[in-house]
Coordinates of C-alpha atoms and ligand atoms in Angstrom, one line a residue:
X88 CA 3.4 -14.7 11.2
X89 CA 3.1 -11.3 12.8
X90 CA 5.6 -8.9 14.7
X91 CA 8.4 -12.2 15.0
X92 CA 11.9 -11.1 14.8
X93 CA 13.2 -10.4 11.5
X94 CA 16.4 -9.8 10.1
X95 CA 17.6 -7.4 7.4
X96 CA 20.3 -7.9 5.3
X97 CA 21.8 -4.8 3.5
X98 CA 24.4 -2.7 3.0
X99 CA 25.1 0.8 5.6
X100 CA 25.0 4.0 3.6
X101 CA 25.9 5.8 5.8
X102 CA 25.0 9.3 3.8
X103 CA 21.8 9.3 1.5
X104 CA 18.7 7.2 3.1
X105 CA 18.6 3.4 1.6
X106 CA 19.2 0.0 2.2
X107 CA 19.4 -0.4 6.6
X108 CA 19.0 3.4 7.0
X109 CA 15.6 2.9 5.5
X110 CA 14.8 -0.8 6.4
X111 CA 15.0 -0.3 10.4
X112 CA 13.4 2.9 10.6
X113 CA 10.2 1.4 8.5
X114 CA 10.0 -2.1 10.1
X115 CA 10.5 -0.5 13.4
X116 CA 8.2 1.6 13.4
X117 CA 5.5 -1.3 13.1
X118 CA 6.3 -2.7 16.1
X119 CA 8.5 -5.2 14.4
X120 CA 12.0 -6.3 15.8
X121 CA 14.2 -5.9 12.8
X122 CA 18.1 -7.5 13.6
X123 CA 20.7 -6.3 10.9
X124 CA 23.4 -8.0 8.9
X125 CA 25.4 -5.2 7.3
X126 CA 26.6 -7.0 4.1
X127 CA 29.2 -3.3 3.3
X128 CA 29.7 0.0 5.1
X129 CA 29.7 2.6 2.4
X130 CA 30.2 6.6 3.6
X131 CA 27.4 7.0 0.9
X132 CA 25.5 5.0 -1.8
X133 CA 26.7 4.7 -5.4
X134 CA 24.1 6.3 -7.1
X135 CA 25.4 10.1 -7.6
X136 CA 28.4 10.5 -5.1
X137 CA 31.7 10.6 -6.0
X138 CA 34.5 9.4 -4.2
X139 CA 32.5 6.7 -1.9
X140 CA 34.4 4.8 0.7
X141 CA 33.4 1.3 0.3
X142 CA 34.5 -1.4 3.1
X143 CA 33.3 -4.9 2.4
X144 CA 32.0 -7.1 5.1
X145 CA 31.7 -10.3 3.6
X146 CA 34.2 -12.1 6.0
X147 CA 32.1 -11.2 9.0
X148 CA 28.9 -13.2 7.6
X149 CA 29.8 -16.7 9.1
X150 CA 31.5 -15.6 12.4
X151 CA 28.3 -13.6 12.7
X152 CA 26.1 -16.4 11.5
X153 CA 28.1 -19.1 14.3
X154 CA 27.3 -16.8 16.9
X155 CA 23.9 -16.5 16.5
X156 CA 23.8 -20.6 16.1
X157 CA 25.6 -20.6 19.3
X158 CA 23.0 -18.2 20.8
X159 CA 20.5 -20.3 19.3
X160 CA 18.8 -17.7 17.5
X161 CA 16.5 -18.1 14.9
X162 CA 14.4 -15.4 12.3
X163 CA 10.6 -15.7 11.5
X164 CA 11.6 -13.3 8.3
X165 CA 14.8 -12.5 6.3
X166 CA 14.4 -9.1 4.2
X167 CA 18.0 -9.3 2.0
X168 CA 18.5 -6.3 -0.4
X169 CA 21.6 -5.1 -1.6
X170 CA 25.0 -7.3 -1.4
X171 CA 28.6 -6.3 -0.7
X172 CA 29.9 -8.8 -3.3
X173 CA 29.2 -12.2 -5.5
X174 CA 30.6 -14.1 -2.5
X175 CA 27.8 -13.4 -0.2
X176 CA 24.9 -14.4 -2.6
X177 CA 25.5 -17.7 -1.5
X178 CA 26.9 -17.1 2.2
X179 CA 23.7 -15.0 2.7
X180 CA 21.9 -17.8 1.0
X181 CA 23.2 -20.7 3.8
X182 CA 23.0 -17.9 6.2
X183 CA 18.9 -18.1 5.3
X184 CA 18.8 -22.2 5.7
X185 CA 20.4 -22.2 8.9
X186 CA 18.5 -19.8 10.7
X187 CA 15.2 -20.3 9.7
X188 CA 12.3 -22.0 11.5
X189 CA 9.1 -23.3 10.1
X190 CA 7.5 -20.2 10.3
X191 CA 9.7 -18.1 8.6
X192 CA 9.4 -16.3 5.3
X193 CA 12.4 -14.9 3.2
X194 CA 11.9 -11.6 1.2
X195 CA 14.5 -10.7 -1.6
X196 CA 15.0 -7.7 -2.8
X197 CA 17.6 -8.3 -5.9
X198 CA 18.8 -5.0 -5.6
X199 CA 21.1 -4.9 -8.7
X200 CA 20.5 -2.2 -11.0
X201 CA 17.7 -0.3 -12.4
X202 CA 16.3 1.5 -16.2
X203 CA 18.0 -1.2 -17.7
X204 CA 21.6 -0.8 -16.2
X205 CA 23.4 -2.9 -13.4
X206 CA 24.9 -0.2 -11.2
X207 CA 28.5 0.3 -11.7
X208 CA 29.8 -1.6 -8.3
X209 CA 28.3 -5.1 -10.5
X210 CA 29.6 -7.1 -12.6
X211 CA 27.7 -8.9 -15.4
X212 CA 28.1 -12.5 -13.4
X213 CA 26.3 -10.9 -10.7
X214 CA 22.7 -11.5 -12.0
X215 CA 23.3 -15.4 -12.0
X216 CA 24.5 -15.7 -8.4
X217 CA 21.4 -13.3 -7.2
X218 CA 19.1 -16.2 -9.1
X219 CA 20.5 -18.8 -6.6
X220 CA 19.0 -16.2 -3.9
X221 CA 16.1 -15.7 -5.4
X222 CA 15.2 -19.3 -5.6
X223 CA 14.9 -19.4 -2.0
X224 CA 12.7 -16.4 -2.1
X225 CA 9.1 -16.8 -0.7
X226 CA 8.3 -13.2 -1.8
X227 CA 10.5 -11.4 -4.5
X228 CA 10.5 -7.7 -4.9
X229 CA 12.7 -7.1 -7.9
X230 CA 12.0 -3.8 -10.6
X231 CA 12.0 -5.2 -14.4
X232 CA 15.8 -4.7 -14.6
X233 CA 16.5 -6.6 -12.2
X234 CA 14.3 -9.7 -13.5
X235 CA 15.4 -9.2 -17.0
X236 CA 19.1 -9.4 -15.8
X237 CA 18.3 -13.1 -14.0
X238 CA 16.0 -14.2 -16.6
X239 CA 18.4 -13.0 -19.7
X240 CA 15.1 -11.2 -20.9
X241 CA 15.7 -8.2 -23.4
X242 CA 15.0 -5.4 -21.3
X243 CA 12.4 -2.8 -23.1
X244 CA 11.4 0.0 -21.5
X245 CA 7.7 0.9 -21.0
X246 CA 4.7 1.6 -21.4
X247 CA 4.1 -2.6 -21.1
X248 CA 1.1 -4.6 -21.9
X249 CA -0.5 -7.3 -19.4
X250 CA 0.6 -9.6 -21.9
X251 CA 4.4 -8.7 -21.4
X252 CA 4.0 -8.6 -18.0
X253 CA 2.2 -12.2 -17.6
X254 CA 4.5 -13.6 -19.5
X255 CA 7.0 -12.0 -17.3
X256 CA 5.2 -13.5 -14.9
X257 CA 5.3 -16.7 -16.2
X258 CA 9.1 -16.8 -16.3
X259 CA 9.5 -16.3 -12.9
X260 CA 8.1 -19.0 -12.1
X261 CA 11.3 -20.6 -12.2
X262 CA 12.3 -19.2 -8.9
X263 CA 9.1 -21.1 -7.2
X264 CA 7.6 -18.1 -5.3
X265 CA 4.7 -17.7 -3.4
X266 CA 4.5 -14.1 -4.4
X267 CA 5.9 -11.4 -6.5
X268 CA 6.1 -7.7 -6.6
X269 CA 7.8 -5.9 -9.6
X270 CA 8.5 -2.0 -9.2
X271 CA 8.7 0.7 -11.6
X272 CA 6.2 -0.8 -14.2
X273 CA 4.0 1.4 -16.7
X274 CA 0.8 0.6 -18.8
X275 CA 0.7 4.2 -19.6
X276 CA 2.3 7.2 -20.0
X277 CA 2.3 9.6 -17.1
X278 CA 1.7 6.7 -14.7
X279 CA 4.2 4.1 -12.9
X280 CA 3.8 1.8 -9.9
X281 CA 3.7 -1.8 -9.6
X282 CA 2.4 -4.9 -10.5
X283 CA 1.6 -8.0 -8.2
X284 CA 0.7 -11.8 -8.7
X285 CA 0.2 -14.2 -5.6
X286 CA 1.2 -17.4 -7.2
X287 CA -0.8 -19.5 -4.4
X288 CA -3.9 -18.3 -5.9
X289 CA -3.5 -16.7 -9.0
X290 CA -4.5 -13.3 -7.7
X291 CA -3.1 -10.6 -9.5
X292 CA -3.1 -6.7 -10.1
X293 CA -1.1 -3.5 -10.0
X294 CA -1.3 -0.3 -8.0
X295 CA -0.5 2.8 -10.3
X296 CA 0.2 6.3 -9.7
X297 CA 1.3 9.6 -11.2
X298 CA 4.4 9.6 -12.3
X299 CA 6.8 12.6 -10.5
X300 CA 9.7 13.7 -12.3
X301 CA 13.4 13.3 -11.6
X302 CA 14.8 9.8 -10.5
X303 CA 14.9 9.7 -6.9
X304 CA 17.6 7.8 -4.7
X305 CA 16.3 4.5 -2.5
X306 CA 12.5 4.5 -3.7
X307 CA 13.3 0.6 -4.3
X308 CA 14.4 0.2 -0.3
X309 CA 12.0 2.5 1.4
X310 CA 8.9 0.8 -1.1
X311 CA 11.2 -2.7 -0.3
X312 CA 10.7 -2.1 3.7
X313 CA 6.9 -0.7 3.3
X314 CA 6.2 -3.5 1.9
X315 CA 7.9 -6.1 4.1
X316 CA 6.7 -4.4 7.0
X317 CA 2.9 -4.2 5.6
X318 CA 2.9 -8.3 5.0
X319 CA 4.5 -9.3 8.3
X320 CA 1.8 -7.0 9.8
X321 CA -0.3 -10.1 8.2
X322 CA -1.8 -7.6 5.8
X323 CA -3.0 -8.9 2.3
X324 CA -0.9 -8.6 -1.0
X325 CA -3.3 -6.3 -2.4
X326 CA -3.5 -3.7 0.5
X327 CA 0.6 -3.9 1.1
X328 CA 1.6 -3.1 -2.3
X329 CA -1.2 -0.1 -1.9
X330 CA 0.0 1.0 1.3
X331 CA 4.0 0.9 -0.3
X332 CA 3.2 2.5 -3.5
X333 CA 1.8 5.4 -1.6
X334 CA 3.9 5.8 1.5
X335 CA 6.8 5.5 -1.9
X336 CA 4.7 8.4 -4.0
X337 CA 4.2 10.5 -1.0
X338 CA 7.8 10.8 -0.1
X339 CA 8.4 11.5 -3.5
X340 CA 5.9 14.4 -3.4
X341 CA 7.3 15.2 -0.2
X342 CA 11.1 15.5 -1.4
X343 CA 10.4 17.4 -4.8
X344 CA 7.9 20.0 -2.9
X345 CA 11.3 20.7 -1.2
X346 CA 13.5 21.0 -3.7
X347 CA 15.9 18.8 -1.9
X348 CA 19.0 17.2 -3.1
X349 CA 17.8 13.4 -4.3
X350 CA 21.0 11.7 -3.8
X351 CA 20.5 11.9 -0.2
X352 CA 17.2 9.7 -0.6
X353 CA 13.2 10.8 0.1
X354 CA 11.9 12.3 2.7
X355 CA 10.2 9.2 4.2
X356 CA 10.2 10.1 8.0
X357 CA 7.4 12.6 8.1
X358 CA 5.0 9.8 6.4
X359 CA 5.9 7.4 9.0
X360 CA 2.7 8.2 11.1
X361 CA 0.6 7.9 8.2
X362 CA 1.7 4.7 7.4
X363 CA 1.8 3.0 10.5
X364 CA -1.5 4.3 11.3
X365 CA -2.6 2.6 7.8
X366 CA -1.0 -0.9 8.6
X367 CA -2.8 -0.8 12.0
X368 CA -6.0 0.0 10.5
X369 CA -5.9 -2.9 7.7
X370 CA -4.3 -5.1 10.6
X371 CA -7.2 -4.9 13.1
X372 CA -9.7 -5.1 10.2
X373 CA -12.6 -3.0 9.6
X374 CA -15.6 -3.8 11.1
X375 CA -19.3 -2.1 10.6
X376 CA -21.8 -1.3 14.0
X377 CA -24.9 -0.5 13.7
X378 CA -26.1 2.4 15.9
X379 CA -28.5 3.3 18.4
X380 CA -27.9 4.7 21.4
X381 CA -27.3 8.6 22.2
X382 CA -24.0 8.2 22.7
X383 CA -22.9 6.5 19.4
X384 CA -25.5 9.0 17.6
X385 CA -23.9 11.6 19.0
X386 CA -20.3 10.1 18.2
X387 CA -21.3 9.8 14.5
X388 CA -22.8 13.3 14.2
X389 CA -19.4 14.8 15.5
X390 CA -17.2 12.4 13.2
X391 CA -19.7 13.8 10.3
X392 CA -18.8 17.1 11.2
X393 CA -15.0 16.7 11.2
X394 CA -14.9 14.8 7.8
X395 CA -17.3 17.1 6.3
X396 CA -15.4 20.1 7.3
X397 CA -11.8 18.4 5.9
X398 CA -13.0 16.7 2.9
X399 CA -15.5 19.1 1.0
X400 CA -13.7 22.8 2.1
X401 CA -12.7 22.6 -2.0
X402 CA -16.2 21.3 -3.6
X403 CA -18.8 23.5 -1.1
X404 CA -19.4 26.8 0.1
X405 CA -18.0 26.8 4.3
X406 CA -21.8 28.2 4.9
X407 CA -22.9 25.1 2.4
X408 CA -21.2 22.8 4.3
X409 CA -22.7 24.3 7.9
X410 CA -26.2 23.8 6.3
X411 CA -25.5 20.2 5.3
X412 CA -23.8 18.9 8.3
X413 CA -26.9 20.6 10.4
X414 CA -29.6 19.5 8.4
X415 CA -28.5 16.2 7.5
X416 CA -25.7 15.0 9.7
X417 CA -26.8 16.5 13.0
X418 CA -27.8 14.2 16.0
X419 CA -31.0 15.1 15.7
X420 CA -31.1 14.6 11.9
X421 CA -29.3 11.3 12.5
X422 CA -32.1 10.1 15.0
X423 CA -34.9 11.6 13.1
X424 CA -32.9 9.1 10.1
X425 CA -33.0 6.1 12.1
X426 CA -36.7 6.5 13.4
X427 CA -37.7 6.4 9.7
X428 CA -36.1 3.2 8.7
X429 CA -32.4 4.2 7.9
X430 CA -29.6 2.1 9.6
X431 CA -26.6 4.0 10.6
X432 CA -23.6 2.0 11.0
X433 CA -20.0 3.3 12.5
X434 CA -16.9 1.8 10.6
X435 CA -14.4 0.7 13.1
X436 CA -10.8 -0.5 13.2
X437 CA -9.7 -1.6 15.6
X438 CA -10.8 0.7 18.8
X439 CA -11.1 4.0 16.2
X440 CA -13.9 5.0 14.6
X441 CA -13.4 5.8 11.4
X442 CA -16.0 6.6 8.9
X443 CA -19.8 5.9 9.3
X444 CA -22.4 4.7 6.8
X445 CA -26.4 5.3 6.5
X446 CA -28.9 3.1 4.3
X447 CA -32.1 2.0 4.0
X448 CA -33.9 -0.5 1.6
X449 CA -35.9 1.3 -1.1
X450 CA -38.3 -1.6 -2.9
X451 CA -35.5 -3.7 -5.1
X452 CA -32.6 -1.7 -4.3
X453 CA -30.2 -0.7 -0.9
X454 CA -29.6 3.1 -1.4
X455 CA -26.1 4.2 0.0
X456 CA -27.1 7.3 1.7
X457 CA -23.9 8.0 3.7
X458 CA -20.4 6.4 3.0
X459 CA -18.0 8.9 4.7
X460 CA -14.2 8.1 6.0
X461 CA -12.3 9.8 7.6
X462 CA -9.4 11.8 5.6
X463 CA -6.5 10.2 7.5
X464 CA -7.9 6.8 6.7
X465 CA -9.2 7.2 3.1
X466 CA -7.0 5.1 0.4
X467 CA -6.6 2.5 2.1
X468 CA -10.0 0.4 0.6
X469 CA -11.7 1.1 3.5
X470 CA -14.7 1.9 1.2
X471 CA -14.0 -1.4 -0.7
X472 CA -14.4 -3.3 2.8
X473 CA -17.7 -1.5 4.0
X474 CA -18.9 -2.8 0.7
X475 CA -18.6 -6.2 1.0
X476 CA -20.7 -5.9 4.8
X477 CA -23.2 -3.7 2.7
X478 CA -23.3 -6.8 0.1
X479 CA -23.9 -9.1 2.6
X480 CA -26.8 -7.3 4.4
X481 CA -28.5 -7.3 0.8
X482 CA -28.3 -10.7 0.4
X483 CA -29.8 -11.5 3.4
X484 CA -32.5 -9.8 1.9
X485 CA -32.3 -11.4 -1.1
X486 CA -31.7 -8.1 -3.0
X487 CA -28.3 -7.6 -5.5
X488 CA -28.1 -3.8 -5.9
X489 CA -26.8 -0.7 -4.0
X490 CA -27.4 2.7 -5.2
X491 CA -26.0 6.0 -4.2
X492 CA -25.9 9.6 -4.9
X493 CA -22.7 11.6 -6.1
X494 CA -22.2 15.5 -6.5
X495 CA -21.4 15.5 -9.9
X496 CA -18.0 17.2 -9.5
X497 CA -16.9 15.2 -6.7
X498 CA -14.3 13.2 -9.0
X499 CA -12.5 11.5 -6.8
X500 CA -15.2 10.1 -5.4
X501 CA -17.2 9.2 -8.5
X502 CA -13.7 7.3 -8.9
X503 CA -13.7 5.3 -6.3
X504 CA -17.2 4.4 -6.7
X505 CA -16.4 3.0 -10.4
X506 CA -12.9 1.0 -8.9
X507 CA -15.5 -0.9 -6.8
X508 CA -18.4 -1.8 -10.1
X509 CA -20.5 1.4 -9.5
X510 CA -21.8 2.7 -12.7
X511 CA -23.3 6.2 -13.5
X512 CA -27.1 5.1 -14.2
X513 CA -29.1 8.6 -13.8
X514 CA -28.6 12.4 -12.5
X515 CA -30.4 14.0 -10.0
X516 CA -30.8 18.0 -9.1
X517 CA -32.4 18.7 -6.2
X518 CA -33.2 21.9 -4.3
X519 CA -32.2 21.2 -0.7
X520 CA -33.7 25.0 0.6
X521 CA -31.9 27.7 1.8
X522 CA -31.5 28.5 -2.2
X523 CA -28.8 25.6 -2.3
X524 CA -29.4 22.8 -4.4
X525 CA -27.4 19.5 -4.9
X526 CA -26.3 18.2 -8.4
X527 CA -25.9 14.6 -8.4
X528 CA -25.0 11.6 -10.2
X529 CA -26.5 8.5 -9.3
X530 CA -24.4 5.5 -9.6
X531 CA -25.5 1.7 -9.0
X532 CA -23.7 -1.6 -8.5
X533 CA -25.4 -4.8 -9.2
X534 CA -23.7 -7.8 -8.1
Ligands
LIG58 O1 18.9 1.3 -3.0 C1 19.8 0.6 -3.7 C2 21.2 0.7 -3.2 C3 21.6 0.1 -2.0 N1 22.8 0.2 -1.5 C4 23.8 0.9 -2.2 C5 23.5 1.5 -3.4 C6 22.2 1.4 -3.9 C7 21.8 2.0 -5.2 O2 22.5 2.7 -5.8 O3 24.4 2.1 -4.0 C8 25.1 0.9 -1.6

């Protein structure tokens, strides 16, 4: 399903950015229709202020439902987070069956608690109603509180093992889900994120990132809504949880750079752009053209010039750089390329161009000469896509290598190259004139 009308069910905060006042701003923003059932109007959330007004709206659910009935209205997604009291689990839960079509898909987000503790406005019954919920969860996005809670698992806090988190895993399984997503895991200290498992078919994994200090208010809704939004954009489990975890981190970043106040939630707004440029990119696919004409040559040789400006001005030399981009990512240089057997390819999604590659087949072996993306579109396994076309145009020549050079200090890079089976097989220093020389690592995969 993409871009059908979805409902989100959460409480109003009015004060301190969670729950709807992060759920309609994020699904909106994709395009989505997002209708809202406001479960409790609070002047701000629990977590920090004192003195919160609190006005529960649990005996507006079924007037509100029989009204939509009577309007005939129906959602192709529910997104419920969290609840004004134990009552609604299950009003929220018929609420579910009796507006939903045969498309729809129900995400739960049991907010309840977090670092062990239920928040304060919960009772301990509350994890066995939120079950009922879950069980009619198609994805669940609960943190490791929360699933302990419902499970009536000792909580432990981290670092965790895969083992602990299989078998965590494994117990979920009770709620018969078709996916799950579990926040605020570690395997390591210094790093948090989360942890995925498509229980359809088996695929799982975990997205992880540096950990910021402080705890910060409504991470769990605005990751909650990122992700929602990302999979009924019809984007894959992997590349959702990537693009939440990172639109989550860089609000983060964005609110402690500031120095703001964290009760009144991250500063998610000014990512917005980012992200919805990300989910359109992953959305449309990627797709790889090869080049030939003027035109496109010349339309590679200026999107060579911007990302080599951006995304080397803190490994090379600005005169370094001007060198590199004339001698070897010039039209001219990129035509002289192509008359001597190199295939220049532009990566596109959707109508944008994006990044560009270059190779050529040397004896047993494809060597990588250009992989470049551009900045606004890297971390978002772009790279990890091109691969696969670059896999495939081996294989038609029956050949199961790629190799590439790297500069040696170009970390984040060498990085990447390893997350997708590259490994360091040789160095290379050589002297490119102009007294510059290049210092490279050269990686291959084999597949
Ligand atoms: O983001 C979780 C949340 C949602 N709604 C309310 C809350 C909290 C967390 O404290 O208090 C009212």
């Amino acid at each position: 399903m993409t871009h059908g009308r979805m409902l989100a069910v959460h409480d109003i905060s009015c004060v301190g950015r969670c729950s709807l006042t992060t759920a309609l701003p994020i699904i909106s923003s994709l395009g989505i229709e997002c209708s809202v059932l406001p479960t409790a109007v609070l002047s701000t959330h629990t977590g920090g202020f004192k003195g919160f007004t609190y006005r529960d709206l649990t005996e507006d659910i079924v007037p509100i439902k029989e009204h939509w009935k009577s309007l005939g209205l129906t959602y192709d997604a529910f997104y419920t987070g969290f609840l004004g009291s134990f009552e609604q689990i299950d009003l929220v839960g018929s609420l579910i069956e009796e507006l939903s079509n045969e498309r729809t898909t129900v995400y739960v987000d049991p907010v309840m608690g977090d670092n062990g503790n239920l928040y304060t406005v919960f009772d301990s019954d509350f994890p066995k109603g939120m079950r009922r919920l879950c069980e009619k969860a198609d994805v669940l996005m609960p943190n490791l509180t929360e699933l302990c809670f419902m499970l009536g698992m000792e909580f432990r806090s981290g670092p965790y093992t895969w083992d602990y988190i299989d078998s965590v895993f494994k117990e979920a399984e009770v709620f018969g889900l078709k996916k799950i997503v579990i926040t605020g895991v570690s395997f390591e200290a210094g790093k948090v994120g989360a942890v995925f498992k498509d229980y359809e078919t088996g695929e799982k994994g975990q997205v992880m990132r540096d950990v910021i200090e402080g705890y910060y208010h409504g991470t769990g809704d605005v990751f909650g809504s990122a992700l929602v939004g990302a999979l009924e954009s019809g984007i894959t489990l992997k590349d959702s949880v990537r693009i939440a975890v990172d639109f989550t981190v860089k609000s983060i970043v964005r609110t402690y750079e500031s120095g703001a106040d964290v009760r009144y939630g991250v500063d998610f707004e000014l990512g917005l752009g980012e992200y919805v440029r990300h989910v359109g990119a992953l959305k449309g696919g990627i797709s790889l053209h090869d080049i030939s004409s003027d035109l496109e040559i010349s339309l590679t040789a200026g999107l060579a010039a911007k990302i080599w400006s951006e995304g080397y001005r803190d490994l090379l030399s600005k005169e370094q750089i001007d060198y590199m981009v004339n001698r070897f990512q010039s039209s001219d240089a990129i035509k002289k390329a192509i008359e001597e057997g190199y295939v220049y390819c532009l990566i596109r999604s959707g109508d944008l161009d994006i990044g560009y590659v270059g190779y050529r087949m040397v004896e047993d072996r494809m060597f990588l000469s250009k992989l470049y993306v551009d900045g606004e579109h890297r971390g978002m396994g772009v790279a990890s896509k091109c691969f696969s076309f670059l896999k495939d145009r081996c294989r038609e020549k029956d050949l199961n290598k790629i190799y590439l050079k790297v500069k040696r200090d170009n970390v984040r890079a060498i990085n990447a190259y390893k997350a997708n089976g590259f490994v360091i097989v040789d160095e290379a220093d050589t002297p490119i004139g102009d007294g510059f020389e290049m210092n490279d690592y050269i990686l291959e995969l084999t597949f």
